[in-house]
Amino acid sequence: MADNETPPETPETGTEGTKPEIPAEVKQALRKANKEAETLRLKLKEIEDAEKSEMQKLQDSIAERDQQLAELPKAIRTQAIKFASTASSMGFLDPEDALVFVGDVDLADGDAVKAALEELAQRKPHLVRTDGGPRVPSRPRPKDGAPASSAVGSEATTGKARAALALRQLSNK
Protein backbone atom coordinates (compact mmCIF):
# COMPACT_ATOMS: atom_id res chain seq x y z
CA MET A 1 0.00 0.00 0.00
CA ALA A 2 0.99 3.66 0.24
CA ASP A 3 2.53 3.25 3.74
CA ASN A 4 5.81 1.71 2.53
CA GLU A 5 6.58 4.24 -0.19
CA THR A 6 9.33 6.77 0.27
CA PRO A 7 8.98 10.21 -1.23
CA PRO A 8 11.17 10.81 -4.26
CA GLU A 9 14.26 12.95 -3.98
CA THR A 10 14.06 16.36 -5.51
CA PRO A 11 16.82 17.14 -7.98
CA GLU A 12 17.27 20.71 -6.77
CA THR A 13 17.92 20.02 -3.11
CA GLY A 14 19.01 16.42 -3.12
CA THR A 15 17.05 15.82 0.07
CA GLU A 16 14.02 13.70 0.60
CA GLY A 17 10.64 15.42 0.72
CA THR A 18 8.90 15.25 4.02
CA LYS A 19 5.51 13.69 4.20
CA PRO A 20 3.02 14.66 6.84
CA GLU A 21 2.31 11.84 9.27
CA ILE A 22 -1.17 10.25 8.86
CA PRO A 23 -2.88 9.46 12.14
CA ALA A 24 -3.24 5.77 12.98
CA GLU A 25 -7.03 6.00 13.20
CA VAL A 26 -7.23 7.30 9.64
CA LYS A 27 -4.89 4.55 8.42
CA GLN A 28 -7.01 1.94 10.15
CA ALA A 29 -10.23 3.40 8.68
CA LEU A 30 -8.58 3.48 5.24
CA ARG A 31 -7.53 -0.19 5.52
CA LYS A 32 -11.02 -1.14 6.64
CA ALA A 33 -12.61 0.80 3.74
CA ASN A 34 -10.19 -0.82 1.26
CA LYS A 35 -11.06 -4.28 2.62
CA GLU A 36 -14.78 -3.56 2.34
CA ALA A 37 -14.31 -2.22 -1.19
CA GLU A 38 -12.41 -5.37 -2.18
CA THR A 39 -15.12 -7.56 -0.65
CA LEU A 40 -17.81 -5.61 -2.49
CA ARG A 41 -15.86 -5.88 -5.77
CA LEU A 42 -15.67 -9.65 -5.35
CA LYS A 43 -19.40 -9.86 -4.59
CA LEU A 44 -20.17 -7.71 -7.62
CA LYS A 45 -18.01 -9.96 -9.79
CA GLU A 46 -19.84 -13.05 -8.47
CA ILE A 47 -23.21 -11.44 -9.18
CA GLU A 48 -22.13 -10.43 -12.68
CA ASP A 49 -20.84 -13.94 -13.33
CA ALA A 50 -24.12 -15.42 -12.09
CA GLU A 51 -26.04 -13.05 -14.35
CA LYS A 52 -23.80 -13.97 -17.26
CA SER A 53 -24.36 -17.66 -16.67
CA GLU A 54 -28.11 -17.05 -16.32
CA MET A 55 -27.99 -14.98 -19.50
CA GLN A 56 -26.00 -17.72 -21.21
CA LYS A 57 -28.62 -20.28 -20.13
CA LEU A 58 -31.35 -18.12 -21.61
CA GLN A 59 -29.41 -17.64 -24.84
CA ASP A 60 -28.85 -21.40 -25.12
CA SER A 61 -32.55 -22.00 -24.52
CA ILE A 62 -33.46 -19.50 -27.23
CA ALA A 63 -31.03 -21.13 -29.67
CA GLU A 64 -32.51 -24.56 -28.93
CA ARG A 65 -36.06 -23.31 -29.51
CA ASP A 66 -35.01 -21.62 -32.74
CA GLN A 67 -33.60 -24.94 -33.94
CA GLN A 68 -36.84 -26.72 -33.00
CA LEU A 69 -38.86 -24.09 -34.88
CA ALA A 70 -36.64 -24.51 -37.93
CA GLU A 71 -37.26 -28.28 -37.90
CA LEU A 72 -41.01 -27.94 -37.32
CA PRO A 73 -42.15 -27.57 -40.97
CA LYS A 74 -40.26 -30.72 -41.93
CA ALA A 75 -41.83 -32.64 -39.04
CA ILE A 76 -45.31 -31.39 -39.96
CA ARG A 77 -44.81 -32.42 -43.60
CA THR A 78 -43.61 -35.85 -42.53
CA GLN A 79 -46.61 -36.35 -40.24
CA ALA A 80 -49.04 -35.15 -42.91
CA ILE A 81 -47.56 -37.57 -45.46
CA LYS A 82 -47.75 -40.47 -43.01
CA PHE A 83 -51.35 -39.56 -42.19
CA ALA A 84 -52.31 -39.35 -45.87
CA SER A 85 -50.64 -42.70 -46.53
CA THR A 86 -52.46 -44.33 -43.62
CA ALA A 87 -55.80 -42.80 -44.63
CA SER A 88 -55.37 -43.92 -48.25
CA SER A 89 -54.40 -47.44 -47.24
CA MET A 90 -57.53 -47.61 -45.07
CA GLY A 91 -59.66 -46.73 -48.11
CA PHE A 92 -60.42 -43.06 -47.56
CA LEU A 93 -61.26 -41.29 -50.81
CA ASP A 94 -59.70 -37.99 -49.78
CA PRO A 95 -57.10 -37.94 -46.99
CA GLU A 96 -57.62 -34.19 -46.55
CA ASP A 97 -61.27 -34.78 -45.67
CA ALA A 98 -60.21 -37.46 -43.23
CA LEU A 99 -57.76 -35.03 -41.63
CA VAL A 100 -60.49 -32.42 -41.23
CA PHE A 101 -62.92 -34.85 -39.60
CA VAL A 102 -60.47 -36.84 -37.51
CA GLY A 103 -60.32 -34.18 -34.79
CA ASP A 104 -57.60 -33.58 -32.24
CA VAL A 105 -55.26 -36.56 -32.66
CA ASP A 106 -51.49 -36.64 -32.24
CA LEU A 107 -50.38 -37.33 -35.81
CA ALA A 108 -47.03 -38.65 -34.57
CA ASP A 109 -48.81 -41.53 -32.78
CA GLY A 110 -49.57 -44.08 -35.52
CA ASP A 111 -51.85 -46.22 -33.35
CA ALA A 112 -53.95 -43.21 -32.32
CA VAL A 113 -54.24 -42.14 -35.97
CA LYS A 114 -55.43 -45.61 -37.05
CA ALA A 115 -57.96 -45.76 -34.22
CA ALA A 116 -59.29 -42.31 -35.09
CA LEU A 117 -59.55 -43.21 -38.79
CA GLU A 118 -61.40 -46.44 -38.00
CA GLU A 119 -63.84 -44.51 -35.83
CA LEU A 120 -64.27 -41.92 -38.59
CA ALA A 121 -64.92 -44.66 -41.17
CA GLN A 122 -67.73 -45.99 -38.99
CA ARG A 123 -69.14 -42.55 -38.30
CA LYS A 124 -68.91 -41.25 -41.90
CA PRO A 125 -68.83 -44.24 -44.28
CA HIS A 126 -69.31 -42.03 -47.34
CA LEU A 127 -65.66 -40.92 -46.96
CA VAL A 128 -64.42 -44.49 -47.51
CA ARG A 129 -64.27 -46.57 -50.71
CA THR A 130 -66.71 -49.44 -50.65
CA ASP A 131 -65.32 -51.67 -53.41
CA GLY A 132 -61.70 -51.45 -52.37
CA GLY A 133 -60.53 -50.15 -55.76
CA PRO A 134 -60.04 -46.61 -56.91
CA ARG A 135 -63.21 -44.89 -57.96
CA VAL A 136 -62.94 -43.42 -61.40
CA PRO A 137 -66.06 -41.56 -62.40
CA SER A 138 -67.19 -42.79 -65.77
CA ARG A 139 -69.62 -41.25 -68.16
CA PRO A 140 -72.67 -43.35 -69.00
CA ARG A 141 -72.60 -44.71 -72.52
CA PRO A 142 -75.19 -43.34 -74.92
CA LYS A 143 -77.91 -45.61 -76.19
CA ASP A 144 -77.81 -46.77 -79.79
CA GLY A 145 -78.56 -43.97 -82.22
CA ALA A 146 -78.75 -41.30 -79.56
CA PRO A 147 -76.21 -38.48 -79.44
CA ALA A 148 -73.62 -38.58 -76.66
CA SER A 149 -75.34 -35.72 -74.85
CA SER A 150 -78.52 -37.77 -74.52
CA ALA A 151 -77.08 -40.22 -72.02
CA VAL A 152 -79.44 -41.12 -69.26
CA GLY A 153 -78.43 -39.54 -65.98
CA SER A 154 -76.08 -37.04 -67.58
CA GLU A 155 -75.71 -34.01 -65.38
CA ALA A 156 -75.23 -31.82 -68.45
CA THR A 157 -78.82 -32.45 -69.50
CA THR A 158 -80.97 -29.48 -68.53
CA GLY A 159 -84.69 -28.95 -68.95
CA LYS A 160 -84.36 -27.33 -72.40
CA ALA A 161 -81.93 -29.99 -73.58
CA ARG A 162 -84.29 -32.75 -72.44
CA ALA A 163 -87.19 -31.13 -74.30
CA ALA A 164 -85.11 -30.83 -77.47
CA LEU A 165 -84.06 -34.45 -77.13
CA ALA A 166 -87.64 -35.59 -76.72
CA LEU A 167 -88.65 -33.68 -79.88
CA ARG A 168 -85.81 -35.30 -81.85
CA GLN A 169 -86.80 -38.75 -80.68
CA LEU A 170 -90.43 -38.12 -81.72
CA SER A 171 -89.39 -36.89 -85.14
CA ASN A 172 -87.16 -39.98 -85.67
CA LYS A 173 -90.07 -42.37 -85.07
Coordinates of C-alpha atoms in Angstrom, one line a residue:
M1 CA 0.0 0.0 0.0
A2 CA 1.0 3.7 0.2
D3 CA 2.5 3.3 3.7
N4 CA 5.8 1.7 2.5
E5 CA 6.6 4.2 -0.2
T6 CA 9.3 6.8 0.3
P7 CA 9.0 10.2 -1.2
P8 CA 11.2 10.8 -4.3
E9 CA 14.3 13.0 -4.0
T10 CA 14.1 16.4 -5.5
P11 CA 16.8 17.1 -8.0
E12 CA 17.3 20.7 -6.8
T13 CA 17.9 20.0 -3.1
G14 CA 19.0 16.4 -3.1
T15 CA 17.1 15.8 0.1
E16 CA 14.0 13.7 0.6
G17 CA 10.6 15.4 0.7
T18 CA 8.9 15.3 4.0
K19 CA 5.5 13.7 4.2
P20 CA 3.0 14.7 6.8
E21 CA 2.3 11.8 9.3
I22 CA -1.2 10.2 8.9
P23 CA -2.9 9.5 12.1
A24 CA -3.2 5.8 13.0
E25 CA -7.0 6.0 13.2
V26 CA -7.2 7.3 9.6
K27 CA -4.9 4.5 8.4
Q28 CA -7.0 1.9 10.2
A29 CA -10.2 3.4 8.7
L30 CA -8.6 3.5 5.2
R31 CA -7.5 -0.2 5.5
K32 CA -11.0 -1.1 6.6
A33 CA -12.6 0.8 3.7
N34 CA -10.2 -0.8 1.3
K35 CA -11.1 -4.3 2.6
E36 CA -14.8 -3.6 2.3
A37 CA -14.3 -2.2 -1.2
E38 CA -12.4 -5.4 -2.2
T39 CA -15.1 -7.6 -0.6
L40 CA -17.8 -5.6 -2.5
R41 CA -15.9 -5.9 -5.8
L42 CA -15.7 -9.7 -5.3
K43 CA -19.4 -9.9 -4.6
L44 CA -20.2 -7.7 -7.6
K45 CA -18.0 -10.0 -9.8
E46 CA -19.8 -13.0 -8.5
I47 CA -23.2 -11.4 -9.2
E48 CA -22.1 -10.4 -12.7
D49 CA -20.8 -13.9 -13.3
A50 CA -24.1 -15.4 -12.1
E51 CA -26.0 -13.0 -14.4
K52 CA -23.8 -14.0 -17.3
S53 CA -24.4 -17.7 -16.7
E54 CA -28.1 -17.1 -16.3
M55 CA -28.0 -15.0 -19.5
Q56 CA -26.0 -17.7 -21.2
K57 CA -28.6 -20.3 -20.1
L58 CA -31.4 -18.1 -21.6
Q59 CA -29.4 -17.6 -24.8
D60 CA -28.9 -21.4 -25.1
S61 CA -32.6 -22.0 -24.5
I62 CA -33.5 -19.5 -27.2
A63 CA -31.0 -21.1 -29.7
E64 CA -32.5 -24.6 -28.9
R65 CA -36.1 -23.3 -29.5
D66 CA -35.0 -21.6 -32.7
Q67 CA -33.6 -24.9 -33.9
Q68 CA -36.8 -26.7 -33.0
L69 CA -38.9 -24.1 -34.9
A70 CA -36.6 -24.5 -37.9
E71 CA -37.3 -28.3 -37.9
L72 CA -41.0 -27.9 -37.3
P73 CA -42.2 -27.6 -41.0
K74 CA -40.3 -30.7 -41.9
A75 CA -41.8 -32.6 -39.0
I76 CA -45.3 -31.4 -40.0
R77 CA -44.8 -32.4 -43.6
T78 CA -43.6 -35.9 -42.5
Q79 CA -46.6 -36.3 -40.2
A80 CA -49.0 -35.2 -42.9
I81 CA -47.6 -37.6 -45.5
K82 CA -47.7 -40.5 -43.0
F83 CA -51.4 -39.6 -42.2
A84 CA -52.3 -39.4 -45.9
S85 CA -50.6 -42.7 -46.5
T86 CA -52.5 -44.3 -43.6
A87 CA -55.8 -42.8 -44.6
S88 CA -55.4 -43.9 -48.2
S89 CA -54.4 -47.4 -47.2
M90 CA -57.5 -47.6 -45.1
G91 CA -59.7 -46.7 -48.1
F92 CA -60.4 -43.1 -47.6
L93 CA -61.3 -41.3 -50.8
D94 CA -59.7 -38.0 -49.8
P95 CA -57.1 -37.9 -47.0
E96 CA -57.6 -34.2 -46.6
D97 CA -61.3 -34.8 -45.7
A98 CA -60.2 -37.5 -43.2
L99 CA -57.8 -35.0 -41.6
V100 CA -60.5 -32.4 -41.2
F101 CA -62.9 -34.8 -39.6
V102 CA -60.5 -36.8 -37.5
G103 CA -60.3 -34.2 -34.8
D104 CA -57.6 -33.6 -32.2
V105 CA -55.3 -36.6 -32.7
D106 CA -51.5 -36.6 -32.2
L107 CA -50.4 -37.3 -35.8
A108 CA -47.0 -38.6 -34.6
D109 CA -48.8 -41.5 -32.8
G110 CA -49.6 -44.1 -35.5
D111 CA -51.9 -46.2 -33.3
A112 CA -53.9 -43.2 -32.3
V113 CA -54.2 -42.1 -36.0
K114 CA -55.4 -45.6 -37.0
A115 CA -58.0 -45.8 -34.2
A116 CA -59.3 -42.3 -35.1
L117 CA -59.5 -43.2 -38.8
E118 CA -61.4 -46.4 -38.0
E119 CA -63.8 -44.5 -35.8
L120 CA -64.3 -41.9 -38.6
A121 CA -64.9 -44.7 -41.2
Q122 CA -67.7 -46.0 -39.0
R123 CA -69.1 -42.5 -38.3
K124 CA -68.9 -41.2 -41.9
P125 CA -68.8 -44.2 -44.3
H126 CA -69.3 -42.0 -47.3
L127 CA -65.7 -40.9 -47.0
V128 CA -64.4 -44.5 -47.5
R129 CA -64.3 -46.6 -50.7
T130 CA -66.7 -49.4 -50.7
D131 CA -65.3 -51.7 -53.4
G132 CA -61.7 -51.5 -52.4
G133 CA -60.5 -50.1 -55.8
P134 CA -60.0 -46.6 -56.9
R135 CA -63.2 -44.9 -58.0
V136 CA -62.9 -43.4 -61.4
P137 CA -66.1 -41.6 -62.4
S138 CA -67.2 -42.8 -65.8
R139 CA -69.6 -41.2 -68.2
P140 CA -72.7 -43.4 -69.0
R141 CA -72.6 -44.7 -72.5
P142 CA -75.2 -43.3 -74.9
K143 CA -77.9 -45.6 -76.2
D144 CA -77.8 -46.8 -79.8
G145 CA -78.6 -44.0 -82.2
A146 CA -78.7 -41.3 -79.6
P147 CA -76.2 -38.5 -79.4
A148 CA -73.6 -38.6 -76.7
S149 CA -75.3 -35.7 -74.8
S150 CA -78.5 -37.8 -74.5
A151 CA -77.1 -40.2 -72.0
V152 CA -79.4 -41.1 -69.3
G153 CA -78.4 -39.5 -66.0
S154 CA -76.1 -37.0 -67.6
E155 CA -75.7 -34.0 -65.4
A156 CA -75.2 -31.8 -68.5
T157 CA -78.8 -32.4 -69.5
T158 CA -81.0 -29.5 -68.5
G159 CA -84.7 -28.9 -68.9
K160 CA -84.4 -27.3 -72.4
A161 CA -81.9 -30.0 -73.6
R162 CA -84.3 -32.8 -72.4
A163 CA -87.2 -31.1 -74.3
A164 CA -85.1 -30.8 -77.5
L165 CA -84.1 -34.5 -77.1
A166 CA -87.6 -35.6 -76.7
L167 CA -88.7 -33.7 -79.9
R168 CA -85.8 -35.3 -81.8
Q169 CA -86.8 -38.7 -80.7
L170 CA -90.4 -38.1 -81.7
S171 CA -89.4 -36.9 -85.1
N172 CA -87.2 -40.0 -85.7
K173 CA -90.1 -42.4 -85.1

